[in-house]
Amino acid sequence: AQSVTQPDIHITVSEGASLELRCNYSYGATPYLFWYVQSPGQGLQLLLKYFSGDTLVQGIKGFEAEFKRSQSSFNLRKPSVHWSDAAEYFCAVSRGGADGLTFGKGTHLIIQP
Amino acid sequence: SAVISQKPSRDICQRGTSLTIQCQVDSQVTMMFWYRQQPGQSLTLIATANQGSEATYESGFVIDKFPISRPNLTFSTLTVSNMSPEDSSIYLCSVGGTGDTQYFGPGTRLTVL
């Protein structure tokens, strides 16, 4: 069965600093990988996704993620965070098609002024 | 991406009762899914709502507890039956979009007393 590990439950970053959120997955083949963000009281918004091709993918709000097959990782990055980035971030994996998503436990991002 | 709405947005229910949550999409979609997010937790897939046939449930979820209907390609309902306080969660529907991407509704926040 596929699984997703987000090793950092909480991360605190100063506004304007760079950010990297870690995600490791376990899956037998090349998975479909996603990052979602959930702001307080809100639903889930898709930040970016990776299916194939270029391993560095660009998303919305200035986020990017890099797929590294050798490390089974799909880390999310942003060069300069804004206070509005404070939220819960979820990494997810699927096999595509009719398959549902398997989520990691999430990383709570706190932005310090 | 599709516009997804859920009703109700929140509810407070007494134990032993049932609640039906509606999910409406503004365009026809093949795949619809239901997820549960328990307080402070990640999302867990409950089932895939199949149009014209029974839903496909994940391990740990059963039809008697979470009956699902999918009468057409734009609508689905999830019923939480015989509720207990442990059912207090956010319930989210999602739809499969282009490129096997899933988009989420705003969620239904359920509190069971």
Tab-separated table of C-alpha atoms in Angstrom:
chain	number	residue	atom	x	y	z
A	1	ALA	CA	0.000	0.000	0.000
A	2	GLN	CA	1.147	3.507	-0.681
A	3	SER	CA	2.008	5.859	2.157
A	4	VAL	CA	3.171	9.426	2.666
A	5	THR	CA	5.414	10.759	5.415
A	6	GLN	CA	5.690	14.390	6.342
A	7	PRO	CA	8.320	14.330	9.073
A	8	ASP	CA	7.767	17.877	10.314
A	9	ILE	CA	4.554	18.420	12.251
A	10	HIS	CA	5.260	22.115	12.836
A	11	ILE	CA	7.634	24.512	11.114
A	12	THR	CA	8.236	28.133	12.106
A	13	VAL	CA	9.743	30.476	9.544
A	14	SER	CA	10.370	34.205	9.625
A	15	GLU	CA	8.541	36.275	7.070
A	16	GLY	CA	10.729	36.730	4.014
A	17	ALA	CA	12.796	33.634	4.727
A	18	SER	CA	12.940	30.584	2.504
A	19	LEU	CA	10.860	27.495	3.155
A	20	GLU	CA	11.192	23.788	2.500
A	21	LEU	CA	8.565	21.266	3.563
A	22	ARG	CA	9.546	17.638	3.359
A	23	CYS	CA	7.521	14.794	1.903
A	24	ASN	CA	8.546	11.171	1.410
A	25	TYR	CA	6.349	8.561	-0.207
A	26	SER	CA	6.269	4.827	-0.459
A	27	TYR	CA	4.952	3.424	-3.706
A	28	GLY	CA	5.998	0.708	-6.117
A	29	ALA	CA	5.761	2.672	-9.335
A	30	THR	CA	5.928	6.321	-10.277
A	31	PRO	CA	3.174	7.938	-8.268
A	32	TYR	CA	1.037	10.937	-8.918
A	33	LEU	CA	2.177	13.497	-6.321
A	34	PHE	CA	0.368	16.535	-4.991
A	35	TRP	CA	0.748	19.351	-2.506
A	36	TYR	CA	-2.386	20.919	-1.031
A	37	VAL	CA	-2.766	23.832	1.375
A	38	GLN	CA	-5.530	24.236	3.933
A	39	SER	CA	-5.971	27.630	5.546
A	40	PRO	CA	-7.905	27.849	8.826
A	41	GLY	CA	-11.574	27.092	8.232
A	42	GLN	CA	-11.008	26.574	4.524
A	43	GLY	CA	-11.104	23.642	2.165
A	44	LEU	CA	-8.092	22.229	0.396
A	45	GLN	CA	-6.452	24.162	-2.408
A	46	LEU	CA	-4.135	22.478	-4.885
A	47	LEU	CA	-0.686	24.066	-4.948
A	48	LEU	CA	0.985	21.849	-7.532
A	49	LYS	CA	1.222	18.339	-8.887
A	50	TYR	CA	3.680	15.964	-10.514
A	51	PHE	CA	2.783	13.204	-12.907
A	52	SER	CA	5.787	12.855	-15.210
A	53	GLY	CA	8.354	14.844	-17.129
A	54	ASP	CA	10.320	17.712	-15.650
A	55	THR	CA	11.015	16.852	-12.029
A	56	LEU	CA	10.852	20.479	-10.909
A	57	VAL	CA	7.261	21.677	-10.982
A	58	GLN	CA	5.960	25.159	-10.455
A	59	GLY	CA	2.733	25.868	-8.654
A	60	ILE	CA	0.584	28.710	-7.512
A	61	LYS	CA	1.550	31.365	-4.950
A	62	GLY	CA	5.243	31.091	-5.817
A	63	PHE	CA	5.644	27.482	-4.648
A	64	GLU	CA	7.674	24.827	-6.392
A	65	ALA	CA	8.432	21.182	-5.684
A	66	GLU	CA	11.068	18.758	-6.847
A	67	PHE	CA	10.480	15.071	-7.439
A	68	LYS	CA	13.505	12.934	-6.566
A	69	ARG	CA	12.909	9.311	-7.409
A	70	SER	CA	16.131	8.121	-5.775
A	71	GLN	CA	15.059	9.615	-2.465
A	72	SER	CA	11.310	8.962	-2.864
A	73	SER	CA	10.800	12.597	-2.036
A	74	PHE	CA	8.660	15.469	-3.247
A	75	ASN	CA	9.692	18.485	-1.168
A	76	LEU	CA	7.875	21.782	-1.388
A	77	ARG	CA	9.829	25.049	-1.503
A	78	LYS	CA	9.256	28.744	-1.556
A	79	PRO	CA	12.078	31.308	-1.736
A	80	SER	CA	10.383	33.949	0.423
A	81	VAL	CA	7.352	33.314	2.613
A	82	HIS	CA	4.602	35.785	3.352
A	83	TRP	CA	2.451	35.967	6.476
A	84	SER	CA	-0.483	34.734	4.380
A	85	ASP	CA	1.333	31.429	3.804
A	86	ALA	CA	0.593	30.372	7.370
A	87	ALA	CA	-1.532	27.254	6.940
A	88	GLU	CA	-1.537	23.470	6.993
A	89	TYR	CA	0.262	21.815	4.092
A	90	PHE	CA	-0.521	18.300	2.944
A	91	CYS	CA	1.435	16.081	0.608
A	92	ALA	CA	-0.595	13.387	-1.161
A	93	VAL	CA	-0.049	10.482	-3.525
A	94	SER	CA	-2.240	8.459	-5.823
A	95	ARG	CA	-1.980	5.927	-8.600
A	96	GLY	CA	-4.062	8.158	-10.841
A	97	GLY	CA	-7.291	7.370	-12.614
A	98	ALA	CA	-9.983	6.150	-10.246
A	99	ASP	CA	-7.652	6.047	-7.279
A	100	GLY	CA	-8.272	8.255	-4.259
A	101	LEU	CA	-5.551	10.222	-2.544
A	102	THR	CA	-3.404	9.068	0.342
A	103	PHE	CA	-2.399	12.022	2.464
A	104	GLY	CA	0.486	12.675	4.786
A	105	LYS	CA	-0.272	13.922	8.293
A	106	GLY	CA	0.396	17.487	7.297
A	107	THR	CA	2.862	20.217	8.304
A	108	HIS	CA	1.624	23.234	10.197
A	109	LEU	CA	3.471	26.334	8.985
A	110	ILE	CA	3.832	29.279	11.337
A	111	ILE	CA	5.154	32.588	10.065
A	112	GLN	CA	7.003	34.834	12.493
A	113	PRO	CA	6.928	38.576	11.838
B	1	SER	CA	-11.339	23.547	-12.226
B	2	ALA	CA	-14.876	22.608	-11.226
B	3	VAL	CA	-16.814	24.615	-8.678
B	4	ILE	CA	-17.861	22.359	-5.824
B	5	SER	CA	-20.372	23.166	-3.125
B	6	GLN	CA	-21.349	21.254	-0.017
B	7	LYS	CA	-24.396	21.473	2.195
B	8	PRO	CA	-24.581	21.980	5.082
B	9	SER	CA	-21.364	23.857	5.765
B	10	ARG	CA	-21.594	22.864	9.421
B	11	ASP	CA	-23.987	21.162	11.772
B	12	ILE	CA	-24.309	20.135	15.379
B	13	CYS	CA	-26.134	16.841	15.862
B	14	GLN	CA	-27.187	14.601	18.714
B	15	ARG	CA	-25.742	11.140	19.075
B	16	GLY	CA	-27.805	8.401	17.519
B	17	THR	CA	-29.105	10.584	14.714
B	18	SER	CA	-28.063	10.698	11.051
B	19	LEU	CA	-26.909	13.531	8.816
B	20	THR	CA	-26.859	13.648	5.036
B	21	ILE	CA	-24.225	15.805	3.389
B	22	GLN	CA	-24.685	16.958	-0.179
B	23	CYS	CA	-21.990	17.616	-2.754
B	24	GLN	CA	-22.848	19.493	-5.933
B	25	VAL	CA	-20.517	20.134	-8.882
B	26	ASP	CA	-21.086	22.686	-11.625
B	27	SER	CA	-20.042	20.289	-14.385
B	28	GLN	CA	-20.264	16.591	-15.072
B	29	VAL	CA	-17.455	14.594	-13.511
B	30	THR	CA	-16.686	10.918	-13.610
B	31	MET	CA	-14.964	10.530	-10.274
B	32	MET	CA	-16.257	11.752	-6.936
B	33	PHE	CA	-14.733	10.917	-3.581
B	34	TRP	CA	-15.569	11.413	0.086
B	35	TYR	CA	-12.942	12.086	2.757
B	36	ARG	CA	-12.977	12.512	6.522
B	37	GLN	CA	-10.708	14.837	8.459
B	38	GLN	CA	-10.866	14.210	12.164
B	39	PRO	CA	-9.895	17.087	14.488
B	40	GLY	CA	-6.256	17.989	14.071
B	41	GLN	CA	-5.704	15.087	11.702
B	42	SER	CA	-5.054	14.462	8.060
B	43	LEU	CA	-7.602	13.415	5.462
B	44	THR	CA	-8.682	9.811	5.065
B	45	LEU	CA	-10.525	8.480	2.045
B	46	ILE	CA	-13.922	7.049	2.967
B	47	ALA	CA	-15.133	5.889	-0.420
B	48	THR	CA	-15.346	6.489	-4.124
B	49	ALA	CA	-18.849	7.452	-5.244
B	50	ASN	CA	-19.641	5.620	-8.463
B	51	GLN	CA	-22.420	6.807	-10.719
B	52	GLY	CA	-24.939	4.064	-11.337
B	53	SER	CA	-23.407	1.550	-8.971
B	54	GLU	CA	-22.531	1.061	-5.320
B	55	ALA	CA	-19.785	3.124	-3.783
B	56	THR	CA	-16.381	1.558	-3.248
B	57	TYR	CA	-15.402	1.765	0.424
B	58	GLU	CA	-11.939	1.884	1.933
B	59	SER	CA	-10.857	-0.409	4.703
B	60	GLY	CA	-12.452	0.601	7.977
B	61	PHE	CA	-15.503	2.224	6.408
B	62	VAL	CA	-18.768	0.375	5.796
B	63	ILE	CA	-21.894	1.125	3.840
B	64	ASP	CA	-24.216	0.789	6.812
B	65	LYS	CA	-22.402	3.588	8.609
B	66	PHE	CA	-21.644	5.798	5.589
B	67	PRO	CA	-24.206	5.181	2.842
B	68	ILE	CA	-23.420	7.086	-0.330
B	69	SER	CA	-25.594	7.975	-3.285
B	70	ARG	CA	-24.502	9.141	-6.726
B	71	PRO	CA	-27.637	9.645	-8.803
B	72	ASN	CA	-25.918	11.556	-11.608
B	73	LEU	CA	-22.581	12.996	-12.728
B	74	THR	CA	-22.917	16.263	-10.800
B	75	PHE	CA	-24.241	15.225	-7.384
B	76	SER	CA	-23.503	12.900	-4.499
B	77	THR	CA	-24.570	12.505	-0.896
B	78	LEU	CA	-22.836	11.003	2.104
B	79	THR	CA	-24.896	10.019	5.136
B	80	VAL	CA	-23.293	9.629	8.534
B	81	SER	CA	-25.566	7.187	10.348
B	82	ASN	CA	-26.186	6.548	14.029
B	83	MET	CA	-23.681	9.204	14.955
B	84	SER	CA	-21.425	9.199	17.982
B	85	PRO	CA	-19.029	11.912	19.198
B	86	GLU	CA	-16.219	10.055	17.405
B	87	ASP	CA	-17.866	11.016	14.115
B	88	SER	CA	-17.157	14.685	14.778
B	89	SER	CA	-15.030	15.616	11.781
B	90	ILE	CA	-14.855	17.659	8.640
B	91	TYR	CA	-16.273	15.718	5.707
B	92	LEU	CA	-15.030	16.731	2.275
B	93	CYS	CA	-16.015	15.687	-1.181
B	94	SER	CA	-13.637	15.870	-4.079
B	95	VAL	CA	-13.942	15.437	-7.811
B	96	GLY	CA	-11.503	14.169	-10.359
B	97	GLY	CA	-10.471	16.803	-12.841
B	98	THR	CA	-8.198	16.848	-15.843
B	99	GLY	CA	-4.937	15.030	-15.485
B	100	ASP	CA	-6.125	12.936	-12.568
B	101	THR	CA	-6.103	15.965	-10.290
B	102	GLN	CA	-8.624	16.100	-7.454
B	103	TYR	CA	-10.375	19.270	-6.425
B	104	PHE	CA	-12.049	19.631	-3.070
B	105	GLY	CA	-15.237	21.119	-1.829
B	106	PRO	CA	-15.254	23.508	1.155
B	107	GLY	CA	-16.136	20.723	3.598
B	108	THR	CA	-18.875	20.091	6.142
B	109	ARG	CA	-17.908	20.528	9.772
B	110	LEU	CA	-19.875	18.066	11.900
B	111	THR	CA	-20.044	18.140	15.673
B	112	VAL	CA	-21.798	15.295	17.462
B	113	LEU	CA	-22.878	15.853	21.058
